[in-house]
XYZ file of C-alpha atoms in Angstrom:
724
model
C 303.006 357.217 212.801
C 301.812 360.239 210.849
C 300.908 358.189 207.785
C 302.550 355.835 205.343
C 302.017 354.345 201.931
C 302.537 354.847 198.219
C 302.531 358.393 196.880
C 302.511 356.956 193.360
C 302.715 353.386 192.133
C 302.198 351.385 188.972
C 302.685 347.619 189.104
C 304.441 347.575 185.730
C 306.949 350.398 186.285
C 307.263 351.131 190.006
C 306.696 354.093 192.275
C 307.484 356.045 195.429
C 306.457 355.143 198.958
C 306.808 357.324 202.074
C 306.696 356.416 205.756
C 306.093 359.446 207.980
C 307.615 358.105 211.178
C 306.748 360.858 213.646
C 307.771 358.701 216.603
C 311.343 358.481 215.341
C 311.330 361.980 213.793
C 312.162 360.770 210.296
C 310.465 360.303 206.930
C 311.573 357.232 204.997
C 311.119 357.231 201.224
C 311.576 354.161 199.053
C 311.616 354.621 195.284
C 311.111 351.270 193.577
C 311.431 350.651 189.836
C 311.315 347.679 187.501
C 313.953 347.526 184.774
C 313.129 345.281 181.782
C 315.691 342.902 180.319
C 316.580 339.232 180.126
C 314.452 336.116 180.279
C 313.547 335.982 183.960
C 311.252 338.917 184.604
C 313.833 341.661 184.425
C 315.726 343.547 187.129
C 314.668 346.039 189.779
C 316.040 348.624 192.155
C 315.095 350.531 195.299
C 316.468 353.851 196.513
C 316.055 354.274 200.264
C 316.144 357.806 201.656
C 315.820 359.124 205.198
C 314.905 362.763 205.832
C 314.755 364.147 209.404
C 311.407 365.727 210.248
C 311.158 369.337 211.385
C 311.014 368.335 215.064
C 314.013 365.991 214.809
C 316.790 366.417 217.407
C 320.125 367.909 216.246
C 321.689 364.440 216.269
C 319.172 362.031 214.803
C 320.423 358.440 214.756
C 318.610 355.902 212.565
C 319.241 352.224 211.933
C 317.980 350.485 208.794
C 317.734 346.742 208.195
C 317.271 344.873 204.926
C 317.099 341.122 204.553
C 316.922 338.672 201.665
C 315.846 335.040 201.938
C 315.606 332.084 199.588
C 312.598 329.793 199.917
C 312.714 326.342 198.354
C 315.476 325.158 196.052
C 318.166 327.647 195.140
C 321.219 329.401 196.501
C 321.882 332.772 198.119
C 325.416 333.720 199.179
C 327.091 336.925 200.330
C 330.166 337.541 198.185
C 332.002 339.859 200.613
C 334.699 338.409 202.817
C 333.626 338.066 206.425
C 335.041 340.754 208.691
C 334.405 341.048 212.437
C 334.470 344.843 212.105
C 331.854 344.956 209.352
C 332.023 345.627 205.619
C 333.341 348.719 203.890
C 331.734 349.513 200.540
C 328.844 347.736 198.835
C 327.366 344.404 199.907
C 327.032 341.895 197.078
C 324.813 338.816 197.234
C 324.590 336.283 194.427
C 321.916 333.685 194.021
C 320.084 331.375 191.684
C 316.796 329.528 191.467
C 314.884 327.653 188.806
C 312.396 330.499 188.360
C 314.824 333.435 188.548
C 317.946 331.930 187.037
C 321.137 333.545 188.279
C 320.975 336.999 189.836
C 322.996 339.566 191.785
C 321.776 341.704 194.668
C 323.788 344.769 195.636
C 323.296 347.042 198.647
C 325.332 350.197 198.065
C 327.183 352.311 200.586
C 325.351 355.404 199.362
C 326.674 358.882 198.550
C 329.618 360.428 200.389
C 327.313 362.844 202.215
C 325.968 359.979 204.356
C 327.065 360.386 207.978
C 327.393 357.807 210.730
C 327.542 358.142 214.513
C 331.105 358.866 215.670
C 332.934 356.838 218.289
C 331.478 357.595 221.710
C 332.091 354.327 223.540
C 334.802 351.693 223.773
C 332.546 349.242 221.909
C 333.037 351.284 218.727
C 336.495 349.779 218.249
C 334.954 346.306 217.928
C 331.949 347.412 215.874
C 332.516 350.726 214.032
C 329.202 352.134 212.810
C 330.588 353.609 209.603
C 330.621 350.065 208.252
C 327.761 347.810 207.183
C 326.877 344.813 209.323
C 325.917 341.516 207.675
C 324.593 338.415 209.429
C 323.893 335.094 207.672
C 321.474 332.480 208.993
C 320.347 329.031 207.895
C 316.618 328.862 208.541
C 314.043 326.146 207.773
C 312.178 327.293 204.679
C 308.824 327.246 206.420
C 310.142 329.724 209.020
C 311.581 332.367 206.699
C 308.438 334.453 207.019
C 309.350 334.975 210.687
C 312.464 336.953 209.738
C 311.602 339.822 212.083
C 311.562 337.565 215.136
C 314.758 335.852 213.978
C 316.525 339.193 213.556
C 315.440 340.345 217.018
C 316.755 337.070 218.404
C 320.147 337.768 216.814
C 320.122 341.297 218.232
C 319.335 339.995 221.698
C 322.476 337.880 221.592
C 324.547 340.978 220.795
C 322.834 342.995 223.527
C 323.472 340.275 226.110
C 327.156 340.152 225.145
C 327.576 343.918 225.399
C 325.863 344.090 228.789
C 328.029 341.234 230.026
C 331.160 343.021 228.797
C 330.412 346.604 229.804
C 327.660 346.306 232.427
C 324.410 348.201 232.598
C 326.019 351.335 234.036
C 328.466 351.682 231.151
C 326.425 350.136 228.361
C 326.998 351.365 224.791
C 324.432 353.807 223.351
C 321.312 352.191 221.852
C 322.495 352.633 218.255
C 325.545 350.557 219.055
C 323.699 348.028 221.205
C 320.724 347.199 218.993
C 322.778 345.680 216.197
C 323.214 342.326 214.516
C 326.411 340.253 214.598
C 328.973 340.556 211.825
C 328.845 336.943 210.707
C 328.937 336.196 206.968
C 328.625 332.491 206.177
C 326.513 330.053 204.171
C 322.810 330.506 204.698
C 319.429 331.123 203.149
C 318.692 334.366 205.045
C 321.085 337.320 204.993
C 320.492 340.460 207.038
C 322.123 343.829 206.303
C 322.170 346.674 208.846
C 323.307 350.273 208.462
C 323.401 353.021 211.104
C 323.189 356.687 210.052
C 323.277 360.116 211.628
C 320.989 362.681 209.996
C 319.762 362.313 206.417
C 320.842 359.260 204.447
C 320.470 357.447 201.155
C 321.483 354.100 199.665
C 320.382 351.763 196.883
C 319.338 348.124 196.695
C 319.670 346.731 193.176
C 318.624 343.359 191.826
C 320.171 342.383 188.493
C 318.920 339.384 186.558
C 321.747 337.236 185.224
C 320.039 337.018 181.842
C 319.916 340.827 181.477
C 322.567 342.561 179.382
C 324.252 344.315 182.317
C 324.172 344.865 186.051
C 321.912 347.656 187.297
C 323.829 350.724 188.466
C 322.815 353.658 190.663
C 322.798 355.842 187.535
C 320.375 353.404 185.891
C 318.225 353.609 188.983
C 318.173 357.425 188.945
C 317.027 357.487 185.322
C 314.380 354.822 185.863
C 312.954 356.602 188.925
C 312.520 359.824 186.980
C 310.946 357.980 184.052
C 308.544 356.029 186.297
C 307.254 359.250 187.871
C 306.642 360.807 184.462
C 304.869 357.699 183.178
C 302.662 357.480 186.248
C 301.674 361.153 186.113
C 300.868 361.031 182.402
C 298.839 357.855 182.750
C 296.933 359.075 185.776
C 296.066 362.326 184.031
C 294.767 360.429 181.008
C 292.768 357.742 182.823
C 291.876 358.770 186.369
C 292.023 362.555 186.509
C 289.530 363.940 189.075
C 286.692 365.909 187.546
C 285.291 369.208 188.896
C 285.053 370.291 191.606
C 287.961 367.983 192.514
C 290.362 369.083 189.779
C 292.551 371.023 192.217
C 296.151 370.058 193.078
C 295.330 368.906 196.613
C 292.771 366.431 195.306
C 295.170 365.250 192.597
C 297.776 364.207 195.167
C 295.082 362.595 197.305
C 293.653 360.629 194.378
C 297.113 359.463 193.304
C 297.897 358.270 196.813
C 294.593 356.445 197.263
C 294.874 354.647 193.937
C 298.564 353.875 194.387
C 297.963 352.237 197.751
C 295.215 350.116 196.211
C 297.442 348.774 193.421
C 300.426 348.767 195.769
C 298.588 346.091 197.761
C 298.468 343.653 194.844
C 300.450 340.539 195.639
C 300.953 336.841 195.044
C 299.923 334.466 197.822
C 300.665 330.773 198.117
C 299.955 328.162 200.742
C 297.535 325.655 202.193
C 294.177 326.536 203.724
C 291.917 325.063 206.391
C 288.586 323.802 205.052
C 285.701 321.884 206.641
C 284.815 319.231 204.061
C 282.575 317.211 206.388
C 279.441 318.222 204.447
C 277.567 317.739 207.718
C 273.790 317.536 207.192
C 273.358 320.375 209.687
C 275.012 322.681 207.159
C 271.901 322.466 205.004
C 270.302 324.740 207.654
C 266.834 323.297 207.073
C 265.487 323.109 210.635
C 264.288 325.752 213.037
C 267.148 326.340 215.435
C 269.591 325.545 212.630
C 272.159 328.034 213.951
C 272.559 325.952 217.093
C 272.895 322.751 215.071
C 275.524 324.250 212.795
C 277.468 325.567 215.782
C 277.537 322.029 217.201
C 278.659 320.637 213.835
C 281.470 323.170 213.581
C 282.582 322.349 217.125
C 282.960 318.667 216.175
C 285.631 319.635 213.612
C 285.140 316.236 212.014
C 285.932 317.237 208.462
C 288.505 319.970 208.992
C 291.658 319.465 206.970
C 294.427 321.293 205.201
C 293.844 321.713 201.482
C 296.177 322.902 198.788
C 298.578 324.503 198.424
C 296.804 327.088 196.308
C 298.015 330.277 194.691
C 296.235 333.596 194.384
C 297.114 336.844 192.620
C 294.993 339.552 194.226
C 294.719 342.969 195.764
C 293.912 343.266 199.461
C 291.888 345.513 201.796
C 294.778 346.691 203.970
C 298.487 345.851 203.834
C 299.124 346.025 207.605
C 295.791 344.660 208.867
C 294.195 342.473 206.181
C 297.075 341.251 203.973
C 295.118 338.516 202.158
C 292.395 338.061 199.578
C 288.724 338.671 200.421
C 286.247 337.531 197.784
C 283.581 340.211 198.034
C 286.132 342.990 198.542
C 287.983 342.052 195.370
C 285.286 343.028 192.891
C 285.211 346.511 194.399
C 289.013 346.735 194.419
C 289.177 345.990 190.711
C 286.700 348.653 189.576
C 289.257 351.504 189.428
C 292.077 349.112 188.502
C 290.096 348.083 185.396
C 290.263 351.686 184.181
C 294.031 351.672 184.689
C 295.091 348.263 183.384
C 292.514 345.809 182.058
C 295.036 343.041 181.446
C 296.171 343.163 185.079
C 292.550 343.195 186.232
C 291.585 340.145 184.219
C 294.635 338.204 185.403
C 293.477 338.790 188.974
C 289.931 337.717 188.107
C 291.256 334.561 186.444
C 293.337 333.776 189.522
C 290.276 333.941 191.745
C 288.196 331.665 189.522
C 291.049 329.175 189.368
C 290.311 328.589 193.062
C 286.917 327.051 192.264
C 286.422 323.560 193.632
C 284.590 320.817 191.743
C 281.229 322.108 192.984
C 281.817 325.763 192.095
C 282.700 327.141 195.538
C 285.351 329.756 196.288
C 286.380 330.369 199.888
C 285.338 333.851 200.901
C 288.585 334.571 202.750
C 291.849 333.257 201.328
C 294.077 332.542 204.319
C 296.887 330.764 202.529
C 299.768 329.398 204.564
C 301.004 329.733 208.118
C 302.077 333.356 207.743
C 298.567 334.369 206.676
C 297.004 332.315 209.481
C 299.204 334.078 212.028
C 297.177 337.250 211.357
C 293.743 335.626 211.785
C 292.035 334.494 215.016
C 291.706 330.709 215.037
C 287.903 330.740 215.042
C 287.898 332.522 211.667
C 290.503 330.403 209.883
C 288.255 327.533 208.769
C 286.434 327.979 205.449
C 283.108 326.246 204.813
C 282.034 325.089 201.322
C 278.380 326.011 201.906
C 279.277 329.634 202.677
C 278.837 332.147 199.863
C 279.937 335.765 199.565
C 278.598 338.583 197.361
C 279.683 337.841 193.749
C 281.262 341.226 193.142
C 283.778 339.907 190.592
C 280.905 339.943 188.108
C 280.960 343.741 188.319
C 284.254 343.499 186.432
C 282.754 341.470 183.594
C 280.153 344.203 183.195
C 282.940 346.790 183.122
C 284.808 344.817 180.452
C 281.726 344.425 178.266
C 280.816 348.104 178.699
C 284.306 349.087 177.529
C 284.125 346.707 174.564
C 280.830 348.273 173.527
C 282.153 351.819 173.968
C 284.909 352.176 171.393
C 285.528 355.735 172.561
C 286.696 354.503 175.973
C 290.087 353.424 174.563
C 292.547 356.265 175.039
C 295.886 356.604 173.276
C 298.645 356.635 175.864
C 302.395 356.821 175.371
C 303.395 353.722 177.317
C 305.674 350.970 175.961
C 303.467 348.393 177.729
C 300.115 349.720 176.557
C 299.813 346.929 174.014
C 299.611 344.546 176.981
C 297.530 346.671 179.343
C 294.687 347.290 176.881
C 295.068 344.288 174.586
C 291.576 342.998 175.466
C 290.051 346.337 174.508
C 292.089 347.068 171.404
C 291.557 343.546 170.063
C 288.104 342.335 171.159
C 288.846 338.800 169.961
C 291.311 338.494 172.855
C 288.594 339.509 175.310
C 286.112 337.089 173.766
C 288.633 334.246 173.981
C 289.286 335.163 177.622
C 285.564 335.078 178.445
C 285.045 331.876 176.507
C 287.869 330.121 178.354
C 286.597 331.295 181.726
C 282.918 330.682 180.939
C 282.708 327.064 182.203
C 284.054 328.202 185.579
C 281.627 331.118 185.705
C 278.689 328.826 184.998
C 279.828 326.373 187.644
C 280.071 329.177 190.178
C 276.698 330.624 189.177
C 274.838 327.364 189.497
C 276.608 326.634 192.791
C 274.970 329.810 194.106
C 271.550 328.722 192.867
C 271.961 325.265 194.386
C 273.339 326.207 197.799
C 271.783 329.604 198.587
C 268.224 328.931 197.439
C 265.316 330.234 199.460
C 262.089 328.384 200.158
C 259.077 329.906 198.425
C 256.791 326.888 197.920
C 256.584 325.576 201.503
C 255.098 328.813 202.786
C 252.640 329.558 199.970
C 254.370 332.773 199.072
C 252.742 334.669 196.222
C 255.434 335.321 193.635
C 255.982 335.329 189.882
C 258.433 332.419 190.229
C 258.488 329.638 192.808
C 262.266 329.259 192.407
C 263.803 332.731 192.537
C 264.182 333.349 196.262
C 267.502 333.289 198.093
C 268.827 332.896 201.632
C 272.371 333.304 202.943
C 273.748 330.242 204.654
C 276.017 330.653 207.655
C 273.972 333.004 209.829
C 273.445 333.007 213.563
C 271.455 335.227 215.889
C 273.932 338.110 215.662
C 275.535 337.954 212.231
C 275.356 336.946 208.635
C 279.081 337.172 208.015
C 278.643 335.577 204.603
C 276.536 338.518 203.422
C 279.391 340.923 204.110
C 276.981 343.060 206.140
C 277.823 341.146 209.326
C 275.664 342.648 212.124
C 273.046 344.422 209.982
C 269.673 343.737 211.676
C 267.844 340.685 210.338
C 264.848 338.581 211.367
C 264.913 337.265 214.927
C 265.136 334.457 215.631
C 266.734 333.093 212.439
C 264.412 330.884 210.403
C 265.009 328.480 207.482
C 262.186 330.253 205.662
C 263.994 333.574 205.503
C 264.541 335.358 202.206
C 267.216 338.027 201.930
C 266.850 341.169 199.838
C 270.547 341.711 199.359
C 271.190 338.170 198.144
C 268.407 338.114 195.541
C 269.721 341.485 194.346
C 273.243 340.112 194.007
C 271.779 337.137 192.149
C 269.980 339.520 189.805
C 273.219 341.396 189.101
C 275.110 338.126 188.636
C 272.454 336.712 186.304
C 272.406 339.874 184.221
C 276.191 339.676 183.932
C 276.057 336.002 182.910
C 273.494 336.849 180.253
C 275.727 339.608 178.870
C 278.764 337.310 178.862
C 276.769 334.650 177.013
C 275.707 337.269 174.451
C 279.306 338.416 173.996
C 280.667 334.927 173.304
C 277.677 333.807 171.224
C 276.071 331.228 173.546
C 272.528 331.761 172.267
C 270.804 328.995 174.250
C 272.401 330.216 177.470
C 271.295 333.764 176.705
C 267.705 332.571 176.614
C 268.126 330.636 179.849
C 269.710 333.533 181.719
C 267.102 335.974 180.395
C 264.456 333.771 181.963
C 266.212 333.733 185.312
C 266.820 337.488 185.150
C 263.184 338.302 184.453
C 261.992 336.020 187.232
C 264.436 337.448 189.775
C 263.475 341.050 189.010
C 259.778 340.189 189.280
C 260.329 338.286 192.516
C 262.275 341.119 194.114
C 259.048 343.117 194.057
C 256.735 340.202 194.809
C 258.738 338.849 197.744
C 260.486 341.889 199.192
C 258.528 345.093 198.525
C 256.544 346.215 201.554
C 253.645 348.443 200.547
C 253.086 349.873 204.012
C 256.732 350.716 204.649
C 257.319 351.645 201.001
C 260.669 349.898 200.996
C 262.366 346.579 200.285
C 262.604 344.212 203.239
C 263.837 340.754 204.163
C 261.146 338.136 204.654
C 260.737 335.499 207.361
C 258.103 333.153 208.794
C 256.100 334.168 211.864
C 254.625 332.040 214.642
C 251.563 331.333 212.463
C 253.696 329.983 209.617
C 252.940 333.066 207.548
C 255.471 334.926 205.450
C 256.075 338.417 206.839
C 258.456 341.242 206.096
C 261.192 342.319 208.491
C 261.986 345.923 207.629
C 265.135 347.674 208.782
C 265.619 350.648 206.518
C 269.212 350.963 205.401
C 271.521 349.501 202.789
C 269.373 346.349 202.558
C 266.342 348.467 201.649
C 268.018 349.968 198.597
C 269.872 346.886 197.370
C 267.870 346.421 194.155
C 268.825 350.001 193.339
C 272.468 349.549 194.351
C 272.845 346.537 192.070
C 271.389 348.353 189.064
C 268.107 346.457 188.902
C 265.749 349.466 189.093
C 265.306 351.180 185.704
C 264.453 354.905 185.423
C 260.754 354.087 185.047
C 260.537 351.778 188.067
C 257.493 352.545 190.248
C 259.720 351.888 193.301
C 262.422 354.377 192.361
C 260.811 357.481 193.910
C 260.532 355.824 197.324
C 264.147 354.648 197.147
C 265.399 358.124 196.241
C 263.347 359.656 199.030
C 264.796 357.214 201.556
C 268.352 357.902 200.405
C 267.952 361.677 200.611
C 266.080 361.862 203.930
C 268.363 363.272 206.693
C 266.248 361.500 209.282
C 266.862 358.166 207.568
C 270.042 357.433 205.545
C 271.373 360.821 204.475
C 274.263 362.456 206.305
C 276.688 365.227 205.459
C 279.412 362.597 204.988
C 277.710 359.826 203.033
C 274.841 357.353 203.305
C 274.406 355.659 206.660
C 274.253 351.882 206.709
C 271.091 351.953 208.835
C 268.335 354.494 209.294
C 268.559 356.807 212.290
C 264.965 355.871 213.037
C 265.729 352.160 213.386
C 265.722 350.790 216.938
C 269.049 349.080 216.241
C 270.794 352.225 215.009
C 274.257 352.497 216.550
C 273.767 349.504 218.847
C 275.982 346.578 219.938
C 278.988 346.166 217.616
C 277.696 348.998 215.451
C 279.618 347.673 212.466
C 276.887 347.914 209.819
C 274.348 349.693 212.056
C 275.152 353.330 211.259
C 278.672 353.773 209.828
C 279.282 354.999 206.288
C 280.894 352.412 203.994
C 282.502 353.475 200.740
C 281.645 350.347 198.743
C 277.899 350.748 199.255
C 278.098 354.488 198.713
C 279.978 353.921 195.460
C 277.176 351.676 194.215
C 274.681 354.379 195.186
C 276.603 357.107 193.355
C 276.951 354.930 190.260
C 273.251 354.080 190.198
C 272.299 357.714 190.780
C 274.500 358.709 187.850
C 272.805 356.107 185.660
C 269.380 357.538 186.504
C 270.592 361.146 186.228
C 271.896 360.640 182.706
C 268.839 358.893 181.263
C 265.412 360.289 180.393
C 262.831 359.779 183.116
C 260.616 361.526 185.627
C 263.192 361.092 188.434
C 266.149 362.495 186.492
C 266.128 365.833 188.337
C 265.931 364.309 191.812
C 268.636 361.769 191.031
C 270.902 364.525 189.678
C 270.614 366.597 192.845
C 271.241 363.610 195.122
C 274.153 362.428 192.974
C 275.838 365.835 193.027
C 275.545 366.274 196.790
C 276.446 362.698 197.688
C 279.499 362.700 195.406
C 280.701 365.955 196.969
C 280.075 364.813 200.546
C 281.876 361.496 200.133
C 284.973 362.836 198.432
C 285.388 365.825 200.715
C 285.010 363.753 203.871
C 287.434 360.992 202.879
C 289.893 363.675 201.717
C 289.531 365.713 204.914
C 290.130 362.652 207.089
C 293.100 361.592 204.963
C 294.562 365.064 205.351
C 293.805 365.185 209.085
C 295.000 361.691 210.043
C 297.265 360.582 207.192
C 295.078 357.535 206.491
C 292.139 356.135 204.585
C 289.715 354.344 206.914
C 287.542 351.259 206.848
C 284.384 353.249 207.598
C 283.327 356.758 208.586
C 281.229 358.080 211.448
C 277.868 359.386 210.199
C 277.646 362.051 212.912
C 281.140 363.540 212.633
C 282.648 362.090 209.453
C 285.631 360.801 211.442
C 287.441 357.783 210.053
C 287.125 354.742 212.293
C 287.918 351.043 212.744
C 290.856 349.957 210.552
C 293.261 352.675 209.411
C 295.225 352.460 206.161
C 292.197 350.673 204.705
C 293.136 351.278 201.092
C 290.906 348.574 199.596
C 287.391 349.580 198.658
C 287.746 352.981 200.328
C 289.888 353.736 197.253
C 286.653 353.741 195.258
C 286.678 357.433 196.133
C 289.103 357.724 193.190
C 286.490 356.312 190.830
C 283.866 358.665 192.258
C 286.176 361.618 191.615
C 286.450 360.653 187.933
C 282.673 360.773 187.505
C 281.208 363.815 185.743
C 280.226 367.003 187.519
C 276.471 367.469 187.122
C 276.215 370.447 189.470
C 275.059 372.826 186.742
C 272.227 370.459 185.898
C 271.402 370.197 189.602
C 271.284 373.996 190.091
C 268.748 374.289 187.316
C 266.300 372.459 189.570
C 267.285 373.878 192.962
C 269.300 372.314 195.746
C 268.715 369.069 197.626
């Protein structure tokens, strides 16, 4: 596969997706559009095109399958008369459900220029390939998601029959053999198969029964053209790359990256596996707690199915991680908020609707059997004492920033703009939204304070506040999966007296956001309360985590003499107060942080900031997941914070400007170069070579490169003070 994904996509209008199937020597393009009308969500259409690649053989044979299924109550019936030879002309399916009303689905024959394989075997007389094959099945609703396996099972029956009839020595060609039966009947799953020679095209059109008319291929052509124009105009207005990335090649790259991010937005529904035993071991209070919690998990005493729940969310990767991840989602929504604030806030609301009575949200939303089929069993259970970085609060800050900046609202010619930017054009709508969500936000916030607290008093730690220390629950000797930084080096062995720099920084960001929300909706008493927490957290970050000798922020633990000591592994953890926006331009710690970031022997590389210093003993060791690779989410936070410092008065303005300019350039160019070289965005990037690695088509937070490209070019300011 030479790459695949959306070239352009907008959830409200549609877009174009291309699959570069090098293995089969064909590029498949699907152009999908939404067509408003009626009372049931409107109609839609898809144009499917196949274009032989340059290295394609003279006779390229392709087979295409499309299936439609009906889950739950409703009907779905093929209207064509059954024919053992297949169907000539369009395939028409009619259906109805409570949510969709009545509807019609049509799969067209396509233009006259479509070609099909000619007769080359006796089997052609029984199954001519210039016709469309249709097979109907009745499948238990809970098994519809396994359509691929069911289709292959149907094909196997046809293959077995052909081999029995003609033998292996005189078997039909593959394009005749690997076909479905022609068997139209009642069912809730209908499969359509077409076989083409060379280039091809056909349409799939869904027409709502409450719309004025059925969708036609002419309607589809007009809507496709209009959707492309609307996408281009909107992208230019809202997400246009700034110099030096305002060249055509970067434009196409940025459009693709953003489109694959929003193209991953989906609706998920199903039950989930949760451990509600509330075992005392999960308090993690004793030395050796990681062994006790492992034993408690092994007992599986409180594991049960909960739900069903629903979630509207974007995802990290359509093929590899097709489900919601809590700490990923805040990063995903940062560029989406610039595109469509209404959509963004609906997703945020959906996540907070998952809160349980205590204020917990499962960090990985594995909803239903289909989702669980993609996850190893040991990772399917969710634990209500496990937290995850509260990145959704980054979106509340974005909303409030936009409300305060009246100039951020741009006039765009879009018939749906009144919905997309309603919260910004009419601040009362945004305030009502925040006010309605506020009780859930408070519940979630205080759940964090209650469950992830760190022990300051028991170890006589000298700090401004005896309450503002924090420790991730759910760690073992190798990982703190709950932190998101998995294998990043921490104190060994684990200790209940640990305090984690990244978590107190997240709590500072979250508290600041809660204070701003309270100010926006007029909760004066809460503003005072959150201001107190915020001040104490910021003071305690220095008191508990700054190491004077190492001149960096460090985790803390308890040594053999019951003394609090720092455990310093320079890397992302060391700059977390900076990443989360808690270091102002006049911070006495800022110079050391900037020096660490820009040191090639520590975090700096030509491709982005390393997750761990080259000088650290654990650099590049074991799993090497967060022990050297470059991650776009952390680098985005660094670029954003550098920009904040670079655009404010202060003694570090010049240094921040130079680092910002170089880091922005390095990140964008490397992700672009790897996308151009491999056809994919990647989960992480190698700090020595820049090569993309781990999961390919990782179009979640790696798409933050789009946001980085929209940031201003400060290179002229940087040149005034020399190069980095």
